mmCIF file of C-alpha atoms in Angstrom:
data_model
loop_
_atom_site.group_PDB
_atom_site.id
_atom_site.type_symbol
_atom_site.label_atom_id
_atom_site.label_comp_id
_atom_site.label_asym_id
_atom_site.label_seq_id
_atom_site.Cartn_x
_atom_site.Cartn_y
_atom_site.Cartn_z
ATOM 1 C CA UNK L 278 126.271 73.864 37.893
ATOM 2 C CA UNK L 279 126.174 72.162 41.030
ATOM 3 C CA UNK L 280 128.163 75.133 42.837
ATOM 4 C CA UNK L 281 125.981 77.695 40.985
ATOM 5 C CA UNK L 282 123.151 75.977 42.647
ATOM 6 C CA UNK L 283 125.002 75.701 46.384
ATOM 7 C CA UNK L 284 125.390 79.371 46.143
ATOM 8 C CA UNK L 285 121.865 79.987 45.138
ATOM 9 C CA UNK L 286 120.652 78.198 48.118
ATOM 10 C CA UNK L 287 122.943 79.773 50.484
ATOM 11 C CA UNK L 288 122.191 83.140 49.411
ATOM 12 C CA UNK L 289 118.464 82.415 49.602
ATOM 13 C CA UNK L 290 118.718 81.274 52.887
ATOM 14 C CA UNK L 291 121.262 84.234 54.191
ATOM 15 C CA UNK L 292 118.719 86.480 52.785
ATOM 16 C CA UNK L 293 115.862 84.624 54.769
ATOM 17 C CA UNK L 294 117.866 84.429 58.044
ATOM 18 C CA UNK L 295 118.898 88.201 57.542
ATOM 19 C CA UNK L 296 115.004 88.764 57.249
ATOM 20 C CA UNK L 297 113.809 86.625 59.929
ATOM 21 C CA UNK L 298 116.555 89.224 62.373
ATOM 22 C CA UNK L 299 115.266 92.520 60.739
ATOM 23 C CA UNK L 300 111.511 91.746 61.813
ATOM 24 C CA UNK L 301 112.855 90.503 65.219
ATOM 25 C CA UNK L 302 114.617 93.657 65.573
ATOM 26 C CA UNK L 303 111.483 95.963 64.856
ATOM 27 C CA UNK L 304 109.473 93.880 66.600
ATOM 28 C CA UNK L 305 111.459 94.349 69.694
ATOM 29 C CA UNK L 306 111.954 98.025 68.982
ATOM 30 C CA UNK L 307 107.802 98.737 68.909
ATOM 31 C CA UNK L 308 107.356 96.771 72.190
ATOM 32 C CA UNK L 309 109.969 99.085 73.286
ATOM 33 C CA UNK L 310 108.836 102.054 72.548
ATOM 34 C CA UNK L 311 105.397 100.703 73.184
ATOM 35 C CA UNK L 312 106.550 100.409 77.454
ATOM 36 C CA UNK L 313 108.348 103.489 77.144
ATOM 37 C CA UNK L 314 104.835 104.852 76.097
ATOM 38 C CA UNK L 315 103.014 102.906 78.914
ATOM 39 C CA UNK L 316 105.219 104.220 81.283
ATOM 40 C CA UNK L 317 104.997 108.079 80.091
ATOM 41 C CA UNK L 318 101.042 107.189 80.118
ATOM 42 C CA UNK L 319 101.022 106.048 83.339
ATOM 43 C CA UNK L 320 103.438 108.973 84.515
ATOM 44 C CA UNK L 321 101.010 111.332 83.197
ATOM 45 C CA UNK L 322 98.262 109.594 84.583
ATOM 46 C CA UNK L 323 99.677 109.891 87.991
ATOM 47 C CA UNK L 324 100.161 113.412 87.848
ATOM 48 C CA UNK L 325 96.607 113.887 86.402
ATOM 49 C CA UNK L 326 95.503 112.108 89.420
ATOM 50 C CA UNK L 327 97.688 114.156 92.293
ATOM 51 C CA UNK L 328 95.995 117.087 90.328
ATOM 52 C CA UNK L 329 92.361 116.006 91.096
ATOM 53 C CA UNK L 330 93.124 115.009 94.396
ATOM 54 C CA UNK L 331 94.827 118.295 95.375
ATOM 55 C CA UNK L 332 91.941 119.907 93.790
ATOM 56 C CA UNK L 333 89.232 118.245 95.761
ATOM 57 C CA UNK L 334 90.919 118.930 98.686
ATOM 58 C CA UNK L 335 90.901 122.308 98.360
ATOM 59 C CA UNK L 336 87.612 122.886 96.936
ATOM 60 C CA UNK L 337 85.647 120.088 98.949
ATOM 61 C CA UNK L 338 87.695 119.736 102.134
ATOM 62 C CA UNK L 339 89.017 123.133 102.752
ATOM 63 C CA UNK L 340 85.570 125.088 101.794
ATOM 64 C CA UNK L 341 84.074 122.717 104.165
ATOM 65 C CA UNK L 342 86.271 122.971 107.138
ATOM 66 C CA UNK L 343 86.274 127.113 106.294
ATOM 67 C CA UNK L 344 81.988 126.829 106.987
ATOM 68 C CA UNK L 345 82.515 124.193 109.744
ATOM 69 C CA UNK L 346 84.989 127.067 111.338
ATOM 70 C CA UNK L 347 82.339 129.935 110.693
ATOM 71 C CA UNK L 348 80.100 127.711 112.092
ATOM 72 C CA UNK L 349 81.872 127.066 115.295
ATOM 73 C CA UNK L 350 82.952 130.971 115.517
ATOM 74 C CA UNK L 351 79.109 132.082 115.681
ATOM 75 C CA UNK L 352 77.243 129.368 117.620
ATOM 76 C CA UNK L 353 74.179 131.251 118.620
ATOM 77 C CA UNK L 354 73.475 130.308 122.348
ATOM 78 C CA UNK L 355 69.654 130.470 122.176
ATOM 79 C CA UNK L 356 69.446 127.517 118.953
ATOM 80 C CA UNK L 357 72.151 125.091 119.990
ATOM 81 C CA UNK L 358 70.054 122.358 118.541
ATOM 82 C CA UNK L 359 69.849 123.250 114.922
ATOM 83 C CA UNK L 360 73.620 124.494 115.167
ATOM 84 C CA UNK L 361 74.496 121.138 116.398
ATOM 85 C CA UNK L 362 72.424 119.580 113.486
ATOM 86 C CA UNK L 363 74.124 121.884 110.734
ATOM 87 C CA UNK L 364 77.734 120.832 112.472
ATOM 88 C CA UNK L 365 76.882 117.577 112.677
ATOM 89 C CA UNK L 366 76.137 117.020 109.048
ATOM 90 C CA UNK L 367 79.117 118.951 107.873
ATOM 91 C CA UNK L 368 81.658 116.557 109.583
ATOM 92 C CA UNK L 369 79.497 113.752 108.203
ATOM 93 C CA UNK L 370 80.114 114.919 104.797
ATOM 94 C CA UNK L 371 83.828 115.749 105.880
ATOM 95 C CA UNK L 372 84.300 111.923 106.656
ATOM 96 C CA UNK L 373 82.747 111.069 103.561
ATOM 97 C CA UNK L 374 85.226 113.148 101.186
ATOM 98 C CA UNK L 375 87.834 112.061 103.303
ATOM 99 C CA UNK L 376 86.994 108.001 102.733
ATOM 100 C CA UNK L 377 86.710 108.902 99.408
ATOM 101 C CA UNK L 378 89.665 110.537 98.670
ATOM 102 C CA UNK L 379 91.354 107.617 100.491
ATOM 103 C CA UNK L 380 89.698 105.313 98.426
ATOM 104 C CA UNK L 381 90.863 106.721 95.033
ATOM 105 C CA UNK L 382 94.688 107.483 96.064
ATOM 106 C CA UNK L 383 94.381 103.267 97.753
ATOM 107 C CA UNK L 384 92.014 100.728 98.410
ATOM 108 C CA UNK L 385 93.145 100.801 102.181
ATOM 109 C CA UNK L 386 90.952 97.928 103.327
ATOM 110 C CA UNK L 387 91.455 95.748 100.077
ATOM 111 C CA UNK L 388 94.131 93.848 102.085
ATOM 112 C CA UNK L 389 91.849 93.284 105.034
ATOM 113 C CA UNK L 390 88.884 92.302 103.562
ATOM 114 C CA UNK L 391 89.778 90.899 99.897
ATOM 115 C CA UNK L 392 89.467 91.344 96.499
ATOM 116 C CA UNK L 393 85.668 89.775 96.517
ATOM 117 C CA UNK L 394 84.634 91.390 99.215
ATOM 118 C CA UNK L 395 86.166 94.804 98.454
ATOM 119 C CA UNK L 396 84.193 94.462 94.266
ATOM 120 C CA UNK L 397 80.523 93.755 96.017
ATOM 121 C CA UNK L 398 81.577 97.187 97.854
ATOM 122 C CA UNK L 399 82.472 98.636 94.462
ATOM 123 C CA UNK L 400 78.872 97.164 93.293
ATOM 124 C CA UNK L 401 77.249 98.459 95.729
ATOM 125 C CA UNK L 402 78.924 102.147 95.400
ATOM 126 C CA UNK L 403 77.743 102.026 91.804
ATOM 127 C CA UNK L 404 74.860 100.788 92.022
ATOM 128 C CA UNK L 405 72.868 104.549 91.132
ATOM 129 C CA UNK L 406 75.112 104.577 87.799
ATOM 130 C CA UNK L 407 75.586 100.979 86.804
ATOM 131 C CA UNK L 408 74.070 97.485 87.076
ATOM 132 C CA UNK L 409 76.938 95.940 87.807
ATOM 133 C CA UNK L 410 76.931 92.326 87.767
ATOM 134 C CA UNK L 411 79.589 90.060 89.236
ATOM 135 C CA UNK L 412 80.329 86.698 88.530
ATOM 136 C CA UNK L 413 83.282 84.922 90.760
ATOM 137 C CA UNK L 414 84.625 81.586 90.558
ATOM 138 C CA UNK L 415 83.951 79.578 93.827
ATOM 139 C CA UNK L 416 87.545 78.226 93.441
ATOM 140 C CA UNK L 417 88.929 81.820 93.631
ATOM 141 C CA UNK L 418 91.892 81.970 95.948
ATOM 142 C CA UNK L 419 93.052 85.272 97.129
ATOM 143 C CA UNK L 420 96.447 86.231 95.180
ATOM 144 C CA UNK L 421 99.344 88.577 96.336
ATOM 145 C CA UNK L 422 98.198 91.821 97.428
ATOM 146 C CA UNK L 423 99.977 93.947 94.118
ATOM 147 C CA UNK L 424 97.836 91.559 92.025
ATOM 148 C CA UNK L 425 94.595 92.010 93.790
ATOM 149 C CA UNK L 426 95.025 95.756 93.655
ATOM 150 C CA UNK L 427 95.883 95.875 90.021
ATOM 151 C CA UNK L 428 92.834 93.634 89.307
ATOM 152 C CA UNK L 429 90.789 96.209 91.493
ATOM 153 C CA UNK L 430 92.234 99.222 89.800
ATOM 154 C CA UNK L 431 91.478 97.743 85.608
ATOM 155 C CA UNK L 432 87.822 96.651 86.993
ATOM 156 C CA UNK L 433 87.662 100.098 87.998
ATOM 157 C CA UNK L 434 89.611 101.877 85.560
ATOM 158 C CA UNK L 435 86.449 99.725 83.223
ATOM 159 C CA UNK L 436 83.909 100.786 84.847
ATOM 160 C CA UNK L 437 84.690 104.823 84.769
ATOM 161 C CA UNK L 438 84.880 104.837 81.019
ATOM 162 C CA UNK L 439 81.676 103.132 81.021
ATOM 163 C CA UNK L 440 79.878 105.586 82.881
ATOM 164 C CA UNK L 441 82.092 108.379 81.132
ATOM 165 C CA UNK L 442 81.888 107.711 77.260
ATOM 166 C CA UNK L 443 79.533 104.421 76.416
ATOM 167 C CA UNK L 444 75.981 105.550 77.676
ATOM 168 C CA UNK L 445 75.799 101.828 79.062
ATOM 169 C CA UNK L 446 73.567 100.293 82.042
ATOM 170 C CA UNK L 447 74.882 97.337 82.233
ATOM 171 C CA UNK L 448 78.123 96.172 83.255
ATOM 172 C CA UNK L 449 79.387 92.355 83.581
ATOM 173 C CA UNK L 450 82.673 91.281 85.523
ATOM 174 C CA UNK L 451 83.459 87.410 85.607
ATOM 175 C CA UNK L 452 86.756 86.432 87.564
ATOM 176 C CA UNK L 453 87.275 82.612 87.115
ATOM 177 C CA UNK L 454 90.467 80.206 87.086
ATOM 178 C CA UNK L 455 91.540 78.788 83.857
ATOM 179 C CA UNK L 456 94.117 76.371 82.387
ATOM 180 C CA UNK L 457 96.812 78.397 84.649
ATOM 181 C CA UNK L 458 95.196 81.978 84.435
ATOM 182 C CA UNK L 459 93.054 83.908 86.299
ATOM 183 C CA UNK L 460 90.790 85.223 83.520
ATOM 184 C CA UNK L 461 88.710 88.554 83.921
ATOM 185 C CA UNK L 462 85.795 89.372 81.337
ATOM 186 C CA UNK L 463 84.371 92.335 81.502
ATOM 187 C CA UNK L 464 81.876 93.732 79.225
ATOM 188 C CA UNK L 465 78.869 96.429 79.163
ATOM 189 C CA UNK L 466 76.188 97.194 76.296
ATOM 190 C CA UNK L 467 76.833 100.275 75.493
ATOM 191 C CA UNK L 468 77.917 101.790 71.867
ATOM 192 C CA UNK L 469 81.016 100.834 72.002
ATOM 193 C CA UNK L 470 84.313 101.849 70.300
ATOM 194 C CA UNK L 471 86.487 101.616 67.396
ATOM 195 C CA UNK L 472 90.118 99.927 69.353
ATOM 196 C CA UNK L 473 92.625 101.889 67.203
ATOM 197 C CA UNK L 474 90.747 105.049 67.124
ATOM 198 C CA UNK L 475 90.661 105.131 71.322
ATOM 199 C CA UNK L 476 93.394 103.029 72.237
ATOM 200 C CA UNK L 477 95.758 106.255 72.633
ATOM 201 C CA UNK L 478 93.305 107.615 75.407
ATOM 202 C CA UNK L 479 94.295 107.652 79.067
ATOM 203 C CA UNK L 480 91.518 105.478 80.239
ATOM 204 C CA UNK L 481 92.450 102.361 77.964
ATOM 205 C CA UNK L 482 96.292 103.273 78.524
ATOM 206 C CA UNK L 483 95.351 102.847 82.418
ATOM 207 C CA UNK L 484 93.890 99.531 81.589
ATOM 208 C CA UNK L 485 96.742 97.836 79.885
ATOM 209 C CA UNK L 486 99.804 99.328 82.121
ATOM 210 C CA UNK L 487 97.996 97.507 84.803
ATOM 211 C CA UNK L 488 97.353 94.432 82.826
ATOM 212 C CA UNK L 489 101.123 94.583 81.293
ATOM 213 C CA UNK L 490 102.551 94.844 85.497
ATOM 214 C CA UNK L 491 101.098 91.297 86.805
ATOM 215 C CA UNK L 492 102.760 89.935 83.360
ATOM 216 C CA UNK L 493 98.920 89.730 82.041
ATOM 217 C CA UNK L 494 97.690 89.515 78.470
ATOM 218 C CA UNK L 495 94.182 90.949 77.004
ATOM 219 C CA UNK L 496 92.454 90.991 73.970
ATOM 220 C CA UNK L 497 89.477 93.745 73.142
ATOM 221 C CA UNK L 498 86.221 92.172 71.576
ATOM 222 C CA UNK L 499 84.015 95.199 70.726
ATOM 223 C CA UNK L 500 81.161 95.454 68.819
ATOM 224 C CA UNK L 501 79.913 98.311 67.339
ATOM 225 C CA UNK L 502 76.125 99.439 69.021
ATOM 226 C CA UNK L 503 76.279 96.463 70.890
ATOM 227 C CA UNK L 504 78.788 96.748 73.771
ATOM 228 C CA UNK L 505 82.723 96.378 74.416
ATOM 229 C CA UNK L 506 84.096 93.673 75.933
ATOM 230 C CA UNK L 507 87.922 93.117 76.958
ATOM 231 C CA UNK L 508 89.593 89.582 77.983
ATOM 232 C CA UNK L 509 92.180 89.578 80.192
ATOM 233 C CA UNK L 510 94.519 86.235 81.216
ATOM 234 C CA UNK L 511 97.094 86.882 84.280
ATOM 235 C CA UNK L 512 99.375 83.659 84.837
ATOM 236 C CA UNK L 513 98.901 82.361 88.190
#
């Protein structure tokens, strides 16, 4: 009886064990097909972005220099003034879409001025779109210059799908050290969204690539009609 009862055990406990592996092996199957996904994402998401950059070249840039050329091939001697005004204005404009398009492919000054500096520039930018509100820890020290840029890039990355798909106002950043984490909250009141319905979109695939390269972790609190909110720890 004894034996019977041995065996029983062991069994049980084989079939446990044997259990315990299979859902450890899924489990580390899905996160791997989950990266592989990221990464895809992200690939595409590069691409789309070479795309609209190559585009706005041509269109912006190159229409521009094409009317600064015609411009410059028929100066009329007798109104030199307003010629000079109209030339004047189109390199203005051509400096402009340069910055910008300098901007989007890297935040060239990031390094030089810092991340807190470089947001209240981001506030200000926005500032016909969005209330954007920011809210830094004093103790904020500047981290490596990947990090800063990835931290950039999600605030970003949050604030475009705001202004593309939640009919918000109001957006909120806090950045703030704690227990070992830098901890970003940002949140907006629009309409918010349903997380599994939207999480295959680009926009929130952005979001967590970014978060999942400085080793971060993030958890979506959204509320339906009353705004979308996303909490994200990066380890120090």
């Amino acid at each position: 009886m004894l034996i019977v009862i041995i065996s029983f055990v062991l069994l049980a406990y084989k079939t446990f064990i044997n259990r315990i592996i299979k859902e450890k092996d899924a489990q580390h199957k899905a996160e791997i097909n989950h990266q592989k996904q990221l990464t895809l994402e992200n690939i595409k998401g590069q691409e789309d972005e070479r795309k609209r950059i190559a585009i706005t070249v041509h269109d912006d840039i190159g229409n521009r220099l094409n009317i600064l050329s015609l411009w410059l091939n028929n100066l009329e001697p007798d109104n030199q003034a307003a010629s000079k005004k109209v030339i004047t204005s189109q390199i203005t404009e051509l400096v402009d879409s340069t910055r910008n398009i300098s901007h989007s492919l890297y935040p060239v000054n990031l390094e030089k001025l810092g991340l807190v500096l470089y947001l209240q520039e981001l506030v200000t930018n926005l500032s016909y779109r969005l209330d954007l509100s920011l809210y830094i820890d004093s103790r904020y020290q500047r981290k490596d210059i990947f990090t800063e840029v990835q931290i950039y890039r999600i605030i970003q990355e949050f604030t475009s799908n705001v202004i593309k798909h939640s009919e918000a106002d109001e957006v909120s950043v806090y950045i703030r050290n704690h227990n070992g984490f830098l901890t970003l909250i940002l949140s907006d009141n629009g309409h918010s969204f349903d997380y599994k319905t939207a999480s295959k979109g680009m926009g929130l695939k952005n979001i967590e690539a970014r978060i999942n390269s400085v080793k971060g972790l993030c958890k979506w609190k959204n509320r339906i009609g009353k705004g979308s909110r996303i909490i994200i720890n990066i380890p120090f």
